């Protein structure tokens, strides 16, 4: 654990940067400990979220941004839209589809029909192709997965270095925040 003093004179104690606890991914865990009184403050909702019921309660506060269904349309094109760049002179990767049993074929037709109807995918004559497969979700439904390993072989890797979490926290050392 790292200990630092913030601008208010509090000892900041940081635990693990990332932790998986009770099925919930905690990106940052911290407590501010008063130097004299020993008072602690924890991030809003952290204690509620420790139990499944508490987690549901915290999520209930954000129902306006959480949905059961996927959106019905794609967002508008933006300058930061994702691009996949491939190595110059590489053959367009295309791999034969994996064999599917009848149940999975029916599920594939159903899911592709839904994706086509919503405009997420379109009929294509592209030379690029990737096989797909299904994985079973916890609720028993089938999740459609695309196997892009052949495409990944010819993709130019984005080697932009990701910032270290500790460095980001150090930059925030003098930041002001309030807990309501």
PDB file of N, CA and C in Angstrom, residues 31-96:
ATOM      1  N   UNK A  31      -8.822   5.199   1.117  1.00  0.00           N
ATOM      2  CA  UNK A  31      -9.426   5.801   2.301  1.00  0.00           C
ATOM      3  C   UNK A  31      -8.586   7.004   2.684  1.00  0.00           C
ATOM      4  N   UNK A  32      -9.231   8.073   3.103  1.00  0.00           N
ATOM      5  CA  UNK A  32      -8.520   9.253   3.589  1.00  0.00           C
ATOM      6  C   UNK A  32      -8.558   9.186   5.109  1.00  0.00           C
ATOM      7  N   UNK A  33      -7.399   9.182   5.730  1.00  0.00           N
ATOM      8  CA  UNK A  33      -7.328   9.036   7.180  1.00  0.00           C
ATOM      9  C   UNK A  33      -6.833  10.345   7.772  1.00  0.00           C
ATOM     10  N   UNK A  34      -7.619  10.954   8.659  1.00  0.00           N
ATOM     11  CA  UNK A  34      -7.208  12.197   9.320  1.00  0.00           C
ATOM     12  C   UNK A  34      -5.979  11.941  10.175  1.00  0.00           C
ATOM     13  N   UNK A  35      -5.032  12.858  10.136  1.00  0.00           N
ATOM     14  CA  UNK A  35      -3.772  12.661  10.830  1.00  0.00           C
ATOM     15  C   UNK A  35      -3.959  12.545  12.344  1.00  0.00           C
ATOM     16  N   UNK A  36      -4.897  13.320  12.927  1.00  0.00           N
ATOM     17  CA  UNK A  36      -5.036  13.306  14.377  1.00  0.00           C
ATOM     18  C   UNK A  36      -6.218  12.466  14.854  1.00  0.00           C
ATOM     19  N   UNK A  37      -7.375  12.651  14.240  1.00  0.00           N
ATOM     20  CA  UNK A  37      -8.582  12.030  14.764  1.00  0.00           C
ATOM     21  C   UNK A  37      -8.790  10.600  14.293  1.00  0.00           C
ATOM     22  N   UNK A  38      -8.143  10.189  13.229  1.00  0.00           N
ATOM     23  CA  UNK A  38      -8.314   8.842  12.721  1.00  0.00           C
ATOM     24  C   UNK A  38      -9.636   8.615  12.020  1.00  0.00           C
ATOM     25  N   UNK A  39     -10.282   9.699  11.557  1.00  0.00           N
ATOM     26  CA  UNK A  39     -11.529   9.546  10.819  1.00  0.00           C
ATOM     27  C   UNK A  39     -11.231   9.018   9.423  1.00  0.00           C
ATOM     28  N   UNK A  40     -12.155   8.249   8.890  1.00  0.00           N
ATOM     29  CA  UNK A  40     -11.958   7.722   7.546  1.00  0.00           C
ATOM     30  C   UNK A  40     -13.114   8.121   6.655  1.00  0.00           C
ATOM     31  N   UNK A  41     -12.828   8.233   5.377  1.00  0.00           N
ATOM     32  CA  UNK A  41     -13.863   8.489   4.367  1.00  0.00           C
ATOM     33  C   UNK A  41     -13.649   7.485   3.256  1.00  0.00           C
ATOM     34  N   UNK A  42     -14.696   6.830   2.838  1.00  0.00           N
ATOM     35  CA  UNK A  42     -14.581   5.869   1.747  1.00  0.00           C
ATOM     36  C   UNK A  42     -15.352   6.392   0.556  1.00  0.00           C
ATOM     37  N   UNK A  43     -15.033   5.940  -0.654  1.00  0.00           N
ATOM     38  CA  UNK A  43     -15.752   6.407  -1.836  1.00  0.00           C
ATOM     39  C   UNK A  43     -17.247   6.159  -1.696  1.00  0.00           C
ATOM     40  N   UNK A  44     -18.032   7.093  -2.244  1.00  0.00           N
ATOM     41  CA  UNK A  44     -19.483   6.994  -2.150  1.00  0.00           C
ATOM     42  C   UNK A  44     -19.980   5.662  -2.675  1.00  0.00           C
ATOM     43  N   UNK A  45     -20.805   4.993  -1.914  1.00  0.00           N
ATOM     44  CA  UNK A  45     -21.427   3.767  -2.375  1.00  0.00           C
ATOM     45  C   UNK A  45     -20.594   2.515  -2.198  1.00  0.00           C
ATOM     46  N   UNK A  46     -19.325   2.635  -1.791  1.00  0.00           N
ATOM     47  CA  UNK A  46     -18.473   1.445  -1.713  1.00  0.00           C
ATOM     48  C   UNK A  46     -19.005   0.438  -0.700  1.00  0.00           C
ATOM     49  N   UNK A  47     -19.444   0.927   0.482  1.00  0.00           N
ATOM     50  CA  UNK A  47     -19.936  -0.005   1.496  1.00  0.00           C
ATOM     51  C   UNK A  47     -21.249  -0.636   1.072  1.00  0.00           C
ATOM     52  N   UNK A  48     -22.117   0.147   0.403  1.00  0.00           N
ATOM     53  CA  UNK A  48     -23.379  -0.406  -0.091  1.00  0.00           C
ATOM     54  C   UNK A  48     -23.112  -1.504  -1.112  1.00  0.00           C
ATOM     55  N   UNK A  49     -22.120  -1.280  -1.966  1.00  0.00           N
ATOM     56  CA  UNK A  49     -21.872  -2.190  -3.079  1.00  0.00           C
ATOM     57  C   UNK A  49     -21.203  -3.491  -2.651  1.00  0.00           C
ATOM     58  N   UNK A  50     -20.846  -3.633  -1.384  1.00  0.00           N
ATOM     59  CA  UNK A  50     -20.175  -4.859  -0.948  1.00  0.00           C
ATOM     60  C   UNK A  50     -21.105  -6.060  -0.967  1.00  0.00           C
ATOM     61  N   UNK A  51     -22.401  -5.850  -0.835  1.00  0.00           N
ATOM     62  CA  UNK A  51     -23.345  -6.958  -0.917  1.00  0.00           C
ATOM     63  C   UNK A  51     -24.067  -6.886  -2.253  1.00  0.00           C
ATOM     64  N   UNK A  52     -24.594  -8.008  -2.702  1.00  0.00           N
ATOM     65  CA  UNK A  52     -25.300  -8.038  -3.979  1.00  0.00           C
ATOM     66  C   UNK A  52     -26.497  -7.101  -3.953  1.00  0.00           C
ATOM     67  N   UNK A  53     -27.234  -7.095  -2.847  1.00  0.00           N
ATOM     68  CA  UNK A  53     -28.405  -6.218  -2.739  1.00  0.00           C
ATOM     69  C   UNK A  53     -27.964  -4.756  -2.753  1.00  0.00           C
ATOM     70  N   UNK A  54     -26.864  -4.475  -2.053  1.00  0.00           N
ATOM     71  CA  UNK A  54     -26.326  -3.113  -2.049  1.00  0.00           C
ATOM     72  C   UNK A  54     -25.865  -2.698  -3.431  1.00  0.00           C
ATOM     73  N   UNK A  55     -25.277  -3.644  -4.152  1.00  0.00           N
ATOM     74  CA  UNK A  55     -24.824  -3.370  -5.515  1.00  0.00           C
ATOM     75  C   UNK A  55     -26.009  -3.008  -6.396  1.00  0.00           C
ATOM     76  N   UNK A  56     -27.110  -3.765  -6.260  1.00  0.00           N
ATOM     77  CA  UNK A  56     -28.315  -3.469  -7.041  1.00  0.00           C
ATOM     78  C   UNK A  56     -28.863  -2.095  -6.679  1.00  0.00           C
ATOM     79  N   UNK A  57     -28.795  -1.751  -5.398  1.00  0.00           N
ATOM     80  CA  UNK A  57     -29.294  -0.453  -4.937  1.00  0.00           C
ATOM     81  C   UNK A  57     -28.485   0.688  -5.564  1.00  0.00           C
ATOM     82  N   UNK A  58     -27.151   0.525  -5.574  1.00  0.00           N
ATOM     83  CA  UNK A  58     -26.298   1.552  -6.178  1.00  0.00           C
ATOM     84  C   UNK A  58     -26.580   1.653  -7.672  1.00  0.00           C
ATOM     85  N   UNK A  59     -26.706   0.508  -8.354  1.00  0.00           N
ATOM     86  CA  UNK A  59     -27.020   0.535  -9.784  1.00  0.00           C
ATOM     87  C   UNK A  59     -28.368   1.187 -10.052  1.00  0.00           C
ATOM     88  N   UNK A  60     -29.322   0.999  -9.133  1.00  0.00           N
ATOM     89  CA  UNK A  60     -30.650   1.584  -9.287  1.00  0.00           C
ATOM     90  C   UNK A  60     -30.618   3.093  -9.396  1.00  0.00           C
ATOM     91  N   UNK A  61     -29.588   3.718  -8.826  1.00  0.00           N
ATOM     92  CA  UNK A  61     -29.454   5.172  -8.909  1.00  0.00           C
ATOM     93  C   UNK A  61     -29.063   5.624 -10.319  1.00  0.00           C
ATOM     94  N   UNK A  62     -28.614   4.700 -11.157  1.00  0.00           N
ATOM     95  CA  UNK A  62     -28.133   5.051 -12.495  1.00  0.00           C
ATOM     96  C   UNK A  62     -28.946   4.385 -13.595  1.00  0.00           C
ATOM     97  N   UNK A  63     -30.210   4.065 -13.329  1.00  0.00           N
ATOM     98  CA  UNK A  63     -31.048   3.389 -14.318  1.00  0.00           C
ATOM     99  C   UNK A  63     -31.233   4.203 -15.589  1.00  0.00           C
ATOM    100  N   UNK A  64     -31.112   5.529 -15.487  1.00  0.00           N
ATOM    101  CA  UNK A  64     -31.288   6.359 -16.674  1.00  0.00           C
ATOM    102  C   UNK A  64     -30.177   6.154 -17.702  1.00  0.00           C
ATOM    103  N   UNK A  65     -29.015   5.638 -17.288  1.00  0.00           N
ATOM    104  CA  UNK A  65     -27.926   5.401 -18.238  1.00  0.00           C
ATOM    105  C   UNK A  65     -27.688   3.920 -18.514  1.00  0.00           C
ATOM    106  N   UNK A  66     -28.358   3.030 -17.786  1.00  0.00           N
ATOM    107  CA  UNK A  66     -28.222   1.590 -17.997  1.00  0.00           C
ATOM    108  C   UNK A  66     -29.447   1.069 -18.722  1.00  0.00           C
ATOM    109  N   UNK A  67     -29.236   0.202 -19.709  1.00  0.00           N
ATOM    110  CA  UNK A  67     -30.365  -0.361 -20.438  1.00  0.00           C
ATOM    111  C   UNK A  67     -30.211  -1.869 -20.555  1.00  0.00           C
ATOM    112  N   UNK A  68     -31.325  -2.554 -20.681  1.00  0.00           N
ATOM    113  CA  UNK A  68     -31.323  -4.002 -20.889  1.00  0.00           C
ATOM    114  C   UNK A  68     -30.976  -4.323 -22.338  1.00  0.00           C
ATOM    115  N   UNK A  69     -31.487  -3.525 -23.252  1.00  0.00           N
ATOM    116  CA  UNK A  69     -31.332  -3.773 -24.682  1.00  0.00           C
ATOM    117  C   UNK A  69     -30.220  -2.907 -25.265  1.00  0.00           C
ATOM    118  N   UNK A  70     -29.664  -3.356 -26.373  1.00  0.00           N
ATOM    119  CA  UNK A  70     -28.701  -2.544 -27.102  1.00  0.00           C
ATOM    120  C   UNK A  70     -29.420  -1.355 -27.721  1.00  0.00           C
ATOM    121  N   UNK A  71     -28.722  -0.256 -27.970  1.00  0.00           N
ATOM    122  CA  UNK A  71     -29.356   0.877 -28.648  1.00  0.00           C
ATOM    123  C   UNK A  71     -29.864   0.449 -30.025  1.00  0.00           C
ATOM    124  N   UNK A  72     -30.835   1.158 -30.554  1.00  0.00           N
ATOM    125  CA  UNK A  72     -31.425   0.775 -31.840  1.00  0.00           C
ATOM    126  C   UNK A  72     -30.679   1.363 -33.027  1.00  0.00           C
ATOM    127  N   UNK A  73     -29.718   2.236 -32.793  1.00  0.00           N
ATOM    128  CA  UNK A  73     -28.950   2.789 -33.913  1.00  0.00           C
ATOM    129  C   UNK A  73     -27.517   3.069 -33.474  1.00  0.00           C
ATOM    130  N   UNK A  74     -26.636   3.168 -34.455  1.00  0.00           N
ATOM    131  CA  UNK A  74     -25.238   3.464 -34.176  1.00  0.00           C
ATOM    132  C   UNK A  74     -25.079   4.950 -33.886  1.00  0.00           C
ATOM    133  N   UNK A  75     -24.057   5.327 -33.120  1.00  0.00           N
ATOM    134  CA  UNK A  75     -23.820   6.756 -32.892  1.00  0.00           C
ATOM    135  C   UNK A  75     -23.338   7.408 -34.188  1.00  0.00           C
ATOM    136  N   UNK A  76     -23.404   8.729 -34.289  1.00  0.00           N
ATOM    137  CA  UNK A  76     -22.920   9.393 -35.504  1.00  0.00           C
ATOM    138  C   UNK A  76     -21.413   9.193 -35.662  1.00  0.00           C
ATOM    139  N   UNK A  77     -20.932   9.292 -36.899  1.00  0.00           N
ATOM    140  CA  UNK A  77     -19.494   9.147 -37.130  1.00  0.00           C
ATOM    141  C   UNK A  77     -18.766  10.327 -36.503  1.00  0.00           C
ATOM    142  N   UNK A  78     -17.613  10.024 -35.922  1.00  0.00           N
ATOM    143  CA  UNK A  78     -16.822  11.049 -35.248  1.00  0.00           C
ATOM    144  C   UNK A  78     -15.375  10.922 -35.691  1.00  0.00           C
ATOM    145  N   UNK A  79     -14.585  11.945 -35.409  1.00  0.00           N
ATOM    146  CA  UNK A  79     -13.190  11.931 -35.845  1.00  0.00           C
ATOM    147  C   UNK A  79     -12.365  10.863 -35.138  1.00  0.00           C
ATOM    148  N   UNK A  80     -12.806  10.388 -33.984  1.00  0.00           N
ATOM    149  CA  UNK A  80     -12.051   9.378 -33.238  1.00  0.00           C
ATOM    150  C   UNK A  80     -12.587   7.966 -33.437  1.00  0.00           C
ATOM    151  N   UNK A  81     -13.411   7.759 -34.457  1.00  0.00           N
ATOM    152  CA  UNK A  81     -13.923   6.416 -34.730  1.00  0.00           C
ATOM    153  C   UNK A  81     -12.765   5.438 -34.930  1.00  0.00           C
ATOM    154  N   UNK A  82     -13.005   4.213 -34.558  1.00  0.00           N
ATOM    155  CA  UNK A  82     -11.987   3.160 -34.600  1.00  0.00           C
ATOM    156  C   UNK A  82     -11.628   2.780 -36.034  1.00  0.00           C
ATOM    157  N   UNK A  83     -10.340   2.585 -36.284  1.00  0.00           N
ATOM    158  CA  UNK A  83      -9.863   2.118 -37.587  1.00  0.00           C
ATOM    159  C   UNK A  83      -8.921   0.947 -37.352  1.00  0.00           C
ATOM    160  N   UNK A  84      -8.975  -0.012 -38.258  1.00  0.00           N
ATOM    161  CA  UNK A  84      -8.035  -1.135 -38.205  1.00  0.00           C
ATOM    162  C   UNK A  84      -7.127  -1.001 -39.414  1.00  0.00           C
ATOM    163  N   UNK A  85      -5.841  -0.808 -39.157  1.00  0.00           N
ATOM    164  CA  UNK A  85      -4.876  -0.677 -40.246  1.00  0.00           C
ATOM    165  C   UNK A  85      -4.123  -1.996 -40.378  1.00  0.00           C
ATOM    166  N   UNK A  86      -4.004  -2.480 -41.634  1.00  0.00           N
ATOM    167  CA  UNK A  86      -3.321  -3.752 -41.870  1.00  0.00           C
ATOM    168  C   UNK A  86      -1.978  -3.500 -42.539  1.00  0.00           C
ATOM    169  N   UNK A  87      -1.081  -4.472 -42.388  1.00  0.00           N
ATOM    170  CA  UNK A  87       0.263  -4.366 -42.956  1.00  0.00           C
ATOM    171  C   UNK A  87       0.179  -4.286 -44.475  1.00  0.00           C
ATOM    172  N   UNK A  88       0.997  -3.428 -45.057  1.00  0.00           N
ATOM    173  CA  UNK A  88       1.028  -3.226 -46.503  1.00  0.00           C
ATOM    174  C   UNK A  88       1.379  -4.531 -47.217  1.00  0.00           C
ATOM    175  N   UNK A  89       0.637  -4.865 -48.248  1.00  0.00           N
ATOM    176  CA  UNK A  89       0.897  -6.057 -49.040  1.00  0.00           C
ATOM    177  C   UNK A  89       0.354  -7.346 -48.454  1.00  0.00           C
ATOM    178  N   UNK A  90      -0.309  -7.277 -47.321  1.00  0.00           N
ATOM    179  CA  UNK A  90      -0.842  -8.508 -46.724  1.00  0.00           C
ATOM    180  C   UNK A  90      -2.126  -8.920 -47.432  1.00  0.00           C
ATOM    181  N   UNK A  91      -2.329 -10.223 -47.513  1.00  0.00           N
ATOM    182  CA  UNK A  91      -3.554 -10.766 -48.113  1.00  0.00           C
ATOM    183  C   UNK A  91      -4.727 -10.493 -47.179  1.00  0.00           C
ATOM    184  N   UNK A  92      -5.889 -10.170 -47.716  1.00  0.00           N
ATOM    185  CA  UNK A  92      -7.056 -10.017 -46.838  1.00  0.00           C
ATOM    186  C   UNK A  92      -7.340 -11.343 -46.129  1.00  0.00           C
ATOM    187  N   UNK A  93      -7.313 -11.351 -44.808  1.00  0.00           N
ATOM    188  CA  UNK A  93      -7.521 -12.609 -44.087  1.00  0.00           C
ATOM    189  C   UNK A  93      -8.964 -13.083 -44.202  1.00  0.00           C
ATOM    190  N   UNK A  94      -9.104 -14.348 -44.512  1.00  0.00           N
ATOM    191  CA  UNK A  94     -10.424 -14.953 -44.588  1.00  0.00           C
ATOM    192  C   UNK A  94     -10.279 -16.406 -44.181  1.00  0.00           C
ATOM    193  N   UNK A  95     -11.081 -16.834 -43.249  1.00  0.00           N
ATOM    194  CA  UNK A  95     -11.006 -18.203 -42.749  1.00  0.00           C
ATOM    195  C   UNK A  95     -12.383 -18.840 -42.893  1.00  0.00           C
ATOM    196  N   UNK A  96     -12.399 -20.116 -43.195  1.00  0.00           N
ATOM    197  CA  UNK A  96     -13.666 -20.842 -43.352  1.00  0.00           C
ATOM    198  C   UNK A  96     -14.441 -20.827 -42.040  1.00  0.00           C
TER     199      UNK A  96
END
